[in-house]
Short mmCIF file of C-alpha atoms in Angstrom, two decimals:
data_model
loop_
_atom_site.label_atom_id
_atom_site.label_comp_id
_atom_site.label_asym_id
_atom_site.label_seq_id
_atom_site.Cartn_x
_atom_site.Cartn_y
_atom_site.Cartn_z
CA MET A 448 -18.76 -5.75 28.56
CA PHE A 449 -21.11 -6.69 31.40
CA ILE A 450 -18.47 -5.88 34.01
CA LEU A 451 -17.88 -2.46 32.40
CA PHE A 452 -21.57 -1.55 32.46
CA ALA A 453 -21.96 -2.85 36.04
CA SER A 454 -18.99 -0.78 37.19
CA LEU A 455 -20.35 2.38 35.54
CA LEU A 456 -23.82 1.87 37.02
CA THR A 457 -22.32 1.35 40.47
CA LEU A 458 -20.29 4.52 40.15
CA LEU A 459 -23.31 6.45 38.93
CA GLY A 460 -25.34 5.21 41.88
CA LEU A 461 -22.58 6.23 44.26
CA PHE A 462 -22.55 9.69 42.76
CA PHE A 463 -26.22 10.26 43.49
CA LEU A 464 -25.93 8.74 46.96
CA LEU A 465 -22.88 10.73 47.93
CA GLN A 466 -23.85 14.03 46.35
CA PRO A 467 -26.36 15.13 49.05
CA LEU A 468 -23.94 14.16 51.80
CA LEU A 469 -21.00 15.87 50.21
CA GLN A 470 -23.03 19.02 49.66
CA THR A 471 -23.53 19.32 53.45
CA MET A 472 -19.84 19.53 54.19
CA THR A 473 -18.26 22.84 55.09
CA GLN A 474 -15.71 24.62 53.05
CA SER A 475 -13.10 23.60 55.62
CA SER A 476 -13.65 19.94 54.70
CA GLN A 477 -13.07 20.54 50.99
CA SER A 478 -9.54 19.14 51.05
CA LYS A 479 -10.68 15.92 52.75
CA ARG A 480 -13.42 15.54 50.18
CA ASP A 481 -10.89 15.96 47.41
CA GLN A 482 -8.65 13.32 48.98
CA LEU A 483 -11.58 10.90 49.22
CA ASN A 484 -12.49 11.48 45.60
CA GLN A 485 -8.90 10.95 44.57
CA ALA A 486 -8.67 7.72 46.58
CA ILE A 487 -11.84 6.35 45.04
CA TYR A 488 -10.68 7.44 41.62
CA HIS A 489 -7.32 5.67 41.93
CA SER A 490 -8.98 2.55 43.35
CA LYS A 491 -11.35 2.36 40.40
CA VAL A 492 -8.53 2.99 37.96
CA ASP A 493 -6.65 0.07 39.50
CA GLU A 494 -9.73 -2.12 39.11
CA LEU A 495 -10.12 -1.14 35.48
CA SER A 496 -6.42 -1.81 34.85
CA ALA A 497 -6.76 -5.24 36.38
CA ASP A 498 -9.78 -6.00 34.15
CA LEU A 499 -7.77 -4.84 31.16
CA ASP A 500 -4.87 -7.15 32.05
CA LYS A 501 -7.25 -10.11 32.47
CA GLY A 502 -8.79 -9.47 29.07
CA LEU A 503 -12.19 -8.60 30.53
CA LEU A 504 -11.97 -5.19 28.84
CA ASP A 505 -10.43 -4.16 25.56
CA GLU A 506 -8.54 -0.88 25.05
CA GLU A 507 -11.58 1.02 23.80
CA GLU A 508 -13.75 -0.06 26.72
CA TYR A 509 -10.96 0.78 29.15
CA GLU A 510 -10.55 4.31 27.78
CA LEU A 511 -14.31 4.88 27.88
CA ALA A 512 -14.58 3.75 31.49
CA LEU A 513 -11.56 5.85 32.45
CA GLN A 514 -13.13 8.96 30.94
CA ASP A 515 -16.37 8.30 32.81
CA LEU A 516 -14.42 7.98 36.06
CA GLN A 517 -12.67 11.26 35.49
CA GLN A 518 -15.94 13.04 34.76
CA THR A 519 -17.80 11.45 37.65
CA LEU A 520 -15.32 11.42 40.54
CA VAL A 521 -13.05 14.37 39.90
CA THR A 522 -15.86 16.93 39.43
CA ASP A 523 -15.82 19.35 42.36
CA ILE A 524 -19.05 19.33 44.37
CA THR A 525 -20.19 22.39 46.30
CA GLY A 526 -22.96 22.80 48.89
CA GLU A 527 -24.16 24.50 52.06
CA GLN A 528 -21.78 24.82 55.02
CA TYR A 529 -22.38 23.13 58.34
CA GLN A 530 -20.46 22.99 61.60
CA PRO A 531 -17.17 21.02 61.60
CA ALA A 532 -18.57 18.28 63.91
CA GLN A 533 -21.41 17.61 61.51
CA THR A 534 -19.00 17.73 58.56
CA LYS A 535 -16.88 15.01 60.12
CA ARG A 536 -19.93 12.82 60.70
CA MET A 537 -21.18 13.30 57.13
CA SER A 538 -17.75 12.44 55.76
CA GLY A 539 -17.78 9.17 57.69
CA ILE A 540 -21.17 8.29 56.28
CA ALA A 541 -20.01 9.08 52.76
CA ILE A 542 -16.95 6.86 53.13
CA PHE A 543 -19.06 4.04 54.54
CA ILE A 544 -21.45 4.22 51.58
CA ALA A 545 -18.63 4.44 49.06
CA VAL A 546 -17.11 1.22 50.41
CA SER A 547 -20.17 -0.78 51.40
CA VAL A 548 -22.29 -0.29 48.27
CA PRO A 549 -19.79 -1.82 45.81
CA LEU A 550 -19.03 -4.66 48.22
CA SER A 551 -22.72 -5.38 48.76
CA ALA A 552 -23.36 -5.25 45.02
CA PHE A 553 -20.52 -7.70 44.42
CA GLY A 554 -21.85 -10.05 47.11
CA LEU A 555 -25.33 -9.99 45.60
CA TYR A 556 -23.85 -10.57 42.15
CA GLN A 557 -21.97 -13.64 43.36
CA ASN A 558 -25.14 -15.09 44.91
CA LEU A 559 -27.76 -14.06 42.36
CA SER A 560 -25.89 -13.81 39.07
CA THR A 561 -26.54 -16.35 36.30
CA PHE A 562 -22.97 -16.05 34.99
CA GLU A 563 -21.24 -19.44 34.76
CA THR A 564 -18.03 -20.92 33.41
CA GLU A 565 -17.86 -22.97 30.21
CA SER A 566 -17.61 -26.24 32.18
CA GLU A 567 -20.58 -25.24 34.34
CA THR A 568 -22.57 -24.43 31.21
CA GLN A 569 -21.70 -27.83 29.72
CA GLU A 570 -22.71 -29.62 32.92
CA ARG A 571 -25.99 -27.71 33.04
CA LEU A 572 -26.78 -28.55 29.40
CA ILE A 573 -26.02 -32.24 29.94
CA ALA A 574 -28.18 -32.29 33.06
CA THR A 575 -31.01 -30.57 31.17
CA GLN A 576 -30.75 -33.00 28.24
CA THR A 577 -30.69 -35.96 30.63
CA GLN A 578 -33.77 -34.68 32.43
CA SER A 579 -35.57 -34.16 29.12
CA MET A 580 -34.64 -37.67 27.96
CA GLU A 581 -35.76 -39.23 31.24
CA ALA A 582 -39.08 -37.40 31.00
CA ALA A 583 -39.57 -38.69 27.45
CA MET A 584 -38.61 -42.20 28.55
CA GLN A 585 -41.15 -42.07 31.36
CA SER A 586 -43.82 -41.11 28.85
CA LEU A 587 -42.71 -43.94 26.54
CA ARG A 588 -42.84 -46.47 29.38
CA GLN A 589 -46.41 -45.44 30.11
CA SER A 590 -47.29 -45.75 26.42
CA LEU A 591 -45.80 -49.26 26.25
CA GLN A 592 -47.90 -50.35 29.23
CA ASP A 593 -50.96 -49.38 27.25
CA ASN A 594 -49.64 -50.82 23.97
CA PRO A 595 -47.06 -53.58 24.62
CA GLN A 596 -47.09 -54.63 20.95
CA ASP A 597 -45.22 -51.49 19.92
CA LEU A 598 -41.96 -53.14 18.83
CA ASP A 599 -40.26 -49.91 17.75
CA GLY A 600 -41.21 -48.32 21.05
CA TRP A 601 -39.47 -51.10 23.02
CA LYS A 602 -36.35 -50.74 20.89
CA MET A 603 -36.32 -46.97 21.32
CA LEU A 604 -36.68 -47.28 25.11
CA GLY A 605 -33.87 -49.81 25.35
CA GLN A 606 -31.58 -47.75 23.14
CA SER A 607 -32.31 -44.70 25.29
CA TYR A 608 -31.06 -46.57 28.35
CA THR A 609 -28.00 -47.63 26.36
CA THR A 610 -27.32 -43.99 25.45
CA LEU A 611 -27.41 -43.16 29.17
CA GLU A 612 -25.06 -46.15 29.75
CA GLN A 613 -27.70 -47.82 31.92
CA TYR A 614 -27.10 -51.25 30.39
CA GLU A 615 -28.86 -53.39 32.99
CA GLN A 616 -32.05 -51.38 32.50
CA ALA A 617 -31.64 -51.67 28.71
CA LYS A 618 -31.25 -55.43 29.02
CA ASP A 619 -34.40 -55.68 31.19
CA VAL A 620 -36.36 -53.66 28.62
CA TYR A 621 -35.36 -55.98 25.77
CA LEU A 622 -36.07 -59.13 27.76
CA THR A 623 -39.48 -57.77 28.76
CA ALA A 624 -40.19 -56.93 25.14
CA LEU A 625 -39.23 -60.44 24.05
CA GLN A 626 -41.95 -61.86 26.28
CA HIS A 627 -44.50 -59.90 24.25
CA PHE A 628 -43.08 -61.25 20.98
CA ASN A 629 -42.63 -64.94 21.87
CA ASN A 630 -38.82 -64.59 22.07
CA SER A 631 -38.82 -64.61 18.29
CA ASP A 632 -37.64 -61.15 17.24
CA PRO A 633 -33.96 -61.36 16.16
CA ASP A 634 -33.34 -57.63 16.65
CA LEU A 635 -34.46 -57.81 20.29
CA LEU A 636 -32.34 -60.90 20.88
CA VAL A 637 -29.22 -59.20 19.54
CA LEU A 638 -29.91 -55.97 21.44
CA ALA A 639 -30.41 -57.95 24.66
CA ALA A 640 -27.11 -59.76 24.11
CA GLU A 641 -25.36 -56.46 23.42
CA ALA A 642 -26.75 -54.73 26.53
CA SER A 643 -25.97 -57.76 28.70
CA ALA A 644 -22.36 -57.83 27.49
CA PHE A 645 -21.92 -54.08 27.98
CA ALA A 646 -23.23 -54.42 31.53
CA ASN A 647 -20.61 -57.13 32.08
CA GLU A 648 -17.57 -55.13 30.87
CA GLU A 649 -18.07 -56.35 27.28
CA LEU A 650 -17.68 -60.00 28.25
CA PHE A 651 -19.69 -62.47 26.22
CA THR A 652 -20.64 -65.53 28.26
CA ASP A 653 -22.72 -68.53 27.22
CA TYR A 654 -25.81 -66.49 28.05
CA GLU A 655 -25.06 -63.81 25.44
CA LEU A 656 -23.86 -66.41 22.92
CA ASN A 657 -27.13 -68.32 23.26
CA LEU A 658 -29.10 -65.12 22.55
CA LEU A 659 -27.01 -64.51 19.41
CA ALA A 660 -27.34 -68.12 18.30
CA ARG A 661 -31.11 -67.91 18.68
CA ALA A 662 -31.16 -64.70 16.62
CA LEU A 663 -29.11 -66.34 13.84
CA SER A 664 -31.34 -69.41 13.86
CA ILE A 665 -34.26 -67.07 13.10
CA LYS A 666 -32.39 -64.84 10.65
CA PRO A 667 -29.08 -66.41 9.48
CA GLN A 668 -28.03 -63.24 7.64
CA HIS A 669 -28.61 -60.85 10.54
CA GLU A 670 -25.57 -58.58 10.11
CA ARG A 671 -25.37 -57.34 13.69
CA ALA A 672 -25.76 -60.86 15.05
CA LEU A 673 -22.99 -62.13 12.75
CA TRP A 674 -20.67 -59.34 13.87
CA TYR A 675 -21.23 -59.94 17.58
CA ALA A 676 -21.10 -63.73 17.17
CA GLY A 677 -17.71 -63.37 15.46
CA TYR A 678 -16.52 -60.83 18.02
CA ALA A 679 -17.63 -62.99 20.95
CA SER A 680 -15.94 -66.05 19.45
CA PHE A 681 -12.75 -64.05 18.93
CA LEU A 682 -12.74 -62.84 22.55
CA ASN A 683 -13.27 -66.42 23.74
CA GLN A 684 -10.39 -67.58 21.48
CA LYS A 685 -12.68 -69.65 19.29
CA TYR A 686 -11.06 -68.28 16.17
CA ALA A 687 -12.48 -70.81 13.69
CA ASP A 688 -16.01 -69.87 14.76
CA SER A 689 -15.07 -66.23 14.43
CA VAL A 690 -13.88 -66.86 10.86
CA THR A 691 -17.16 -68.58 10.01
CA HIS A 692 -19.32 -65.71 11.24
CA TRP A 693 -17.23 -62.88 9.80
CA THR A 694 -16.85 -64.61 6.43
CA LYS A 695 -20.63 -64.77 6.16
CA LEU A 696 -20.85 -61.14 7.18
CA LEU A 697 -18.25 -60.07 4.61
CA ARG A 698 -20.36 -61.54 1.83
CA LEU A 699 -23.24 -59.30 2.90
CA VAL A 700 -21.28 -56.04 2.72
CA PRO A 701 -22.06 -54.26 -0.57
CA ASP A 702 -19.31 -53.06 -2.87
CA SER A 703 -20.53 -49.53 -2.29
CA ARG A 704 -18.99 -49.77 1.21
CA PRO A 705 -15.32 -50.52 0.44
CA GLU A 706 -14.14 -49.03 3.74
CA VAL A 707 -16.36 -51.48 5.66
CA LYS A 708 -15.10 -54.41 3.60
CA THR A 709 -11.50 -53.42 4.19
CA SER A 710 -11.96 -53.02 7.93
CA LEU A 711 -13.89 -56.28 8.31
CA SER A 712 -11.34 -58.11 6.18
CA GLN A 713 -8.61 -57.01 8.56
CA PHE A 714 -10.51 -58.50 11.51
CA LEU A 715 -11.20 -61.63 9.50
CA ASN A 716 -7.56 -62.06 8.49
CA ASP A 717 -6.50 -61.68 12.11
CA ALA A 718 -8.92 -64.43 13.12
CA ARG A 719 -7.75 -66.64 10.23
CA ASP A 720 -4.15 -66.14 11.24
CA ARG A 721 -4.86 -67.10 14.85
CA ALA A 722 -6.81 -70.13 13.63
CA GLY A 723 -3.83 -71.21 11.51
CA MET A 724 -5.56 -70.43 8.23
CA GLU A 725 -4.14 -68.73 5.17
CA THR A 726 -4.68 -64.99 4.94
CA LEU A 727 -7.27 -63.79 2.46
CA ILE A 728 -6.09 -61.58 -0.37
CA VAL A 729 -8.15 -58.43 -0.05
CA ALA A 730 -7.18 -55.19 -1.76
CA ASP A 731 -7.65 -52.07 0.33
CA ARG A 732 -8.83 -50.06 -2.63
CA VAL A 733 -9.38 -50.75 -6.29
CA GLU A 734 -8.88 -48.27 -9.09
CA SER A 735 -12.08 -47.69 -11.01
CA ASN A 736 -10.61 -49.14 -14.21
CA GLN A 737 -8.80 -52.10 -12.60
CA ARG A 738 -10.49 -55.43 -13.22
CA GLU A 739 -11.40 -57.39 -10.14
CA ILE A 740 -13.88 -60.12 -9.23
CA THR A 741 -15.09 -60.63 -5.66
CA VAL A 742 -16.07 -64.28 -5.30
CA ASN A 743 -18.15 -65.63 -2.42
CA VAL A 744 -17.89 -69.43 -2.26
CA ALA A 745 -19.93 -71.84 -0.14
CA LEU A 746 -20.43 -75.61 -0.02
CA ASP A 747 -23.84 -77.18 -0.36
CA ASP A 748 -24.96 -78.74 2.93
CA SER A 749 -25.57 -82.08 1.25
CA LEU A 750 -21.87 -82.43 0.33
CA HIS A 751 -20.24 -81.74 3.71
CA THR A 752 -19.82 -85.44 4.42
CA GLN A 753 -17.98 -85.97 1.12
CA ILE A 754 -14.97 -83.75 1.83
CA SER A 755 -12.15 -83.47 4.31
CA ALA A 756 -10.85 -80.13 5.54
CA ASN A 757 -7.37 -80.58 4.01
CA GLU A 758 -8.58 -81.16 0.44
CA THR A 759 -7.56 -78.44 -2.05
CA LEU A 760 -9.97 -75.67 -3.01
CA PHE A 761 -9.39 -73.88 -6.32
CA ILE A 762 -11.19 -70.63 -7.16
CA TYR A 763 -10.32 -69.27 -10.56
CA ALA A 764 -11.33 -67.37 -13.68
CA LYS A 765 -10.63 -68.38 -17.28
CA ALA A 766 -11.47 -66.95 -20.69
CA ALA A 767 -15.07 -67.44 -21.77
CA THR A 768 -13.74 -68.11 -25.25
CA GLY A 769 -10.07 -69.03 -25.51
CA PRO A 770 -7.40 -71.15 -23.82
CA PRO A 771 -8.32 -73.09 -20.65
CA MET A 772 -5.39 -71.60 -18.70
CA PRO A 773 -6.61 -69.83 -15.48
CA LEU A 774 -6.28 -66.07 -15.79
CA SER A 775 -6.47 -65.58 -12.02
CA LEU A 776 -6.38 -68.28 -9.36
CA VAL A 777 -6.59 -68.63 -5.57
CA ARG A 778 -5.68 -71.90 -3.86
CA LEU A 779 -7.09 -72.63 -0.38
CA SER A 780 -8.27 -75.59 1.67
CA ALA A 781 -11.79 -76.99 1.76
CA GLY A 782 -11.80 -76.29 5.48
CA ASP A 783 -11.77 -72.56 4.67
CA LEU A 784 -15.31 -72.69 3.31
CA PRO A 785 -17.36 -70.57 3.23
CA VAL A 786 -14.89 -68.00 1.97
CA THR A 787 -14.61 -64.73 0.06
CA VAL A 788 -11.69 -63.97 -2.25
CA ARG A 789 -10.77 -61.36 -4.82
CA LEU A 790 -9.47 -62.38 -8.22
CA THR A 791 -7.11 -59.84 -9.82
CA LYS A 792 -4.56 -59.85 -12.61
CA GLU A 793 -1.78 -60.12 -10.00
CA LEU A 794 -2.95 -63.72 -9.37
CA ALA A 795 -2.35 -64.84 -12.96
CA MET A 796 -0.30 -68.00 -13.54
CA ILE A 797 1.33 -66.35 -16.58
CA PRO A 798 1.81 -62.53 -16.36
CA ASP A 799 0.75 -61.89 -19.96
CA MET A 800 -2.37 -64.04 -19.62
CA ASN A 801 -4.53 -62.32 -17.03
CA LEU A 802 -7.94 -60.72 -16.51
CA ASP A 803 -6.98 -57.84 -18.80
CA SER A 804 -6.46 -60.22 -21.72
CA PHE A 805 -10.11 -61.08 -22.45
CA PRO A 806 -13.35 -59.08 -22.36
CA GLN A 807 -15.37 -61.94 -20.82
CA VAL A 808 -14.37 -64.64 -18.33
CA VAL A 809 -16.09 -67.46 -16.49
CA VAL A 810 -15.47 -68.12 -12.80
CA LEU A 811 -15.83 -71.40 -10.94
CA ALA A 812 -14.78 -73.17 -7.75
CA ARG A 813 -13.61 -76.75 -7.37
CA ILE A 814 -12.56 -79.02 -4.52
CA SER A 815 -9.84 -81.37 -5.73
CA LYS A 816 -9.47 -84.76 -4.08
CA SER A 817 -5.97 -85.21 -5.54
CA GLY A 818 -4.80 -81.61 -5.24
CA GLN A 819 -4.21 -81.48 -9.02
CA ALA A 820 -5.10 -78.41 -11.08
CA ILE A 821 -6.74 -80.58 -13.76
CA SER A 822 -10.29 -81.65 -12.99
CA GLN A 823 -10.74 -85.33 -12.17
CA ALA A 824 -13.70 -87.58 -11.50
CA GLY A 825 -14.97 -87.23 -7.95
CA ASP A 826 -14.03 -83.54 -7.61
CA LEU A 827 -16.75 -81.26 -6.29
CA ILE A 828 -17.48 -78.21 -8.46
CA SER A 829 -19.72 -75.19 -8.80
CA ALA A 830 -21.55 -73.97 -11.84
CA GLN A 831 -19.66 -71.44 -13.95
CA GLN A 832 -20.64 -67.78 -13.84
CA LEU A 833 -19.97 -65.31 -16.62
CA VAL A 834 -18.37 -61.94 -15.91
CA ASP A 835 -18.48 -59.32 -18.66
CA PHE A 836 -15.77 -56.68 -18.17
CA GLU A 837 -17.18 -54.60 -21.01
CA ARG A 838 -20.09 -53.78 -18.72
CA ALA A 839 -18.10 -53.08 -15.52
CA ALA A 840 -14.48 -53.38 -14.41
CA GLN A 841 -15.47 -54.88 -11.04
CA ALA A 842 -17.97 -57.59 -10.26
CA GLU A 843 -19.15 -59.63 -7.29
CA ILE A 844 -20.57 -63.13 -7.64
CA THR A 845 -21.54 -66.06 -5.44
CA LEU A 846 -20.62 -69.66 -6.21
CA LEU A 847 -22.18 -72.73 -4.60
CA ILE A 848 -20.23 -75.98 -4.83
CA ASN A 849 -23.07 -78.45 -5.33
CA GLN A 850 -22.02 -80.86 -8.10
CA VAL A 851 -19.78 -83.91 -8.43
CA TYR A 852 -17.49 -83.87 -11.46
CA ASN A 853 -17.67 -87.01 -13.63
#
């Protein structure tokens, strides 16, 4: 539409410029004037046709412009008569104006116009956003000099550098912030490790691992630290360490985030497989009415010296009131601890005796010295936990193996 209006304005301007000159021509030059008008007319028609073909004009706009051309350039112009020599000179001036004005207008448009392509617009917007962010970051840096105890401000500044993919600067911000907080903030430690790894093509060296270890020593259940510690161990082919970290992280994921649990379980199973461990049984999705118990099992620190990694670990559910036969059972090794499993009716020892058979069950974990299913003296066990399926079809519990069976 802009091109249409610009073309019409240019033609209108030419009309008023050429009219006085054309009026000075003699009657003998009328045919030349007509030829000039016709030439201009056909040239403009060609231009409009080209714009139509390129999609710059639609049919309605094209017809409107064509009508304006016909009214403007075909109209016969009369005026006073002059001598033929003067008529020739005036005709030359008119032709010069008719050609030079549109060309000059186009040249000015190219140099002064704000029109830009889609890619140029995108680049300009990105540049503007970057400039705005850098200005805000400069203001934030000044504020932090005046108030270095602004923990959130340091985090925001570092994350801004990360957004701009300036990882070295982000790392420096976090390390500077740590000096103001006695190297004791776990979030800053993890963020510094993350930025340092990103600056090093996502490689986690001992430096980054030490930052993560320090964060976990301050806050053992720091989810981001557990994820990166497991990821770093996996990249460095320390798969058993990866299993340890990701198993702890899996226990922290709420049931309201099944997609996160499923994704993390896939990573965890990959690490377990590479470490030579048995794959966890984790359902991708559970029907709302399907009974299932998520069981997180850990070993009390005081009992670590009393087990060997190859001893048998049983995790099972049995009827709260009824036969002692396990209704759902998972068999692992003590070396798998800590571990998370899901008990379902598919894990029943007898198909007709499963989690659907009783309204209430008790769940427990036991490390068997002999590998036998029947409890024996010296086995290590957890306390039993009751699960009431009449209240909910799914449940999540945590068991701590902290007793010796007598």
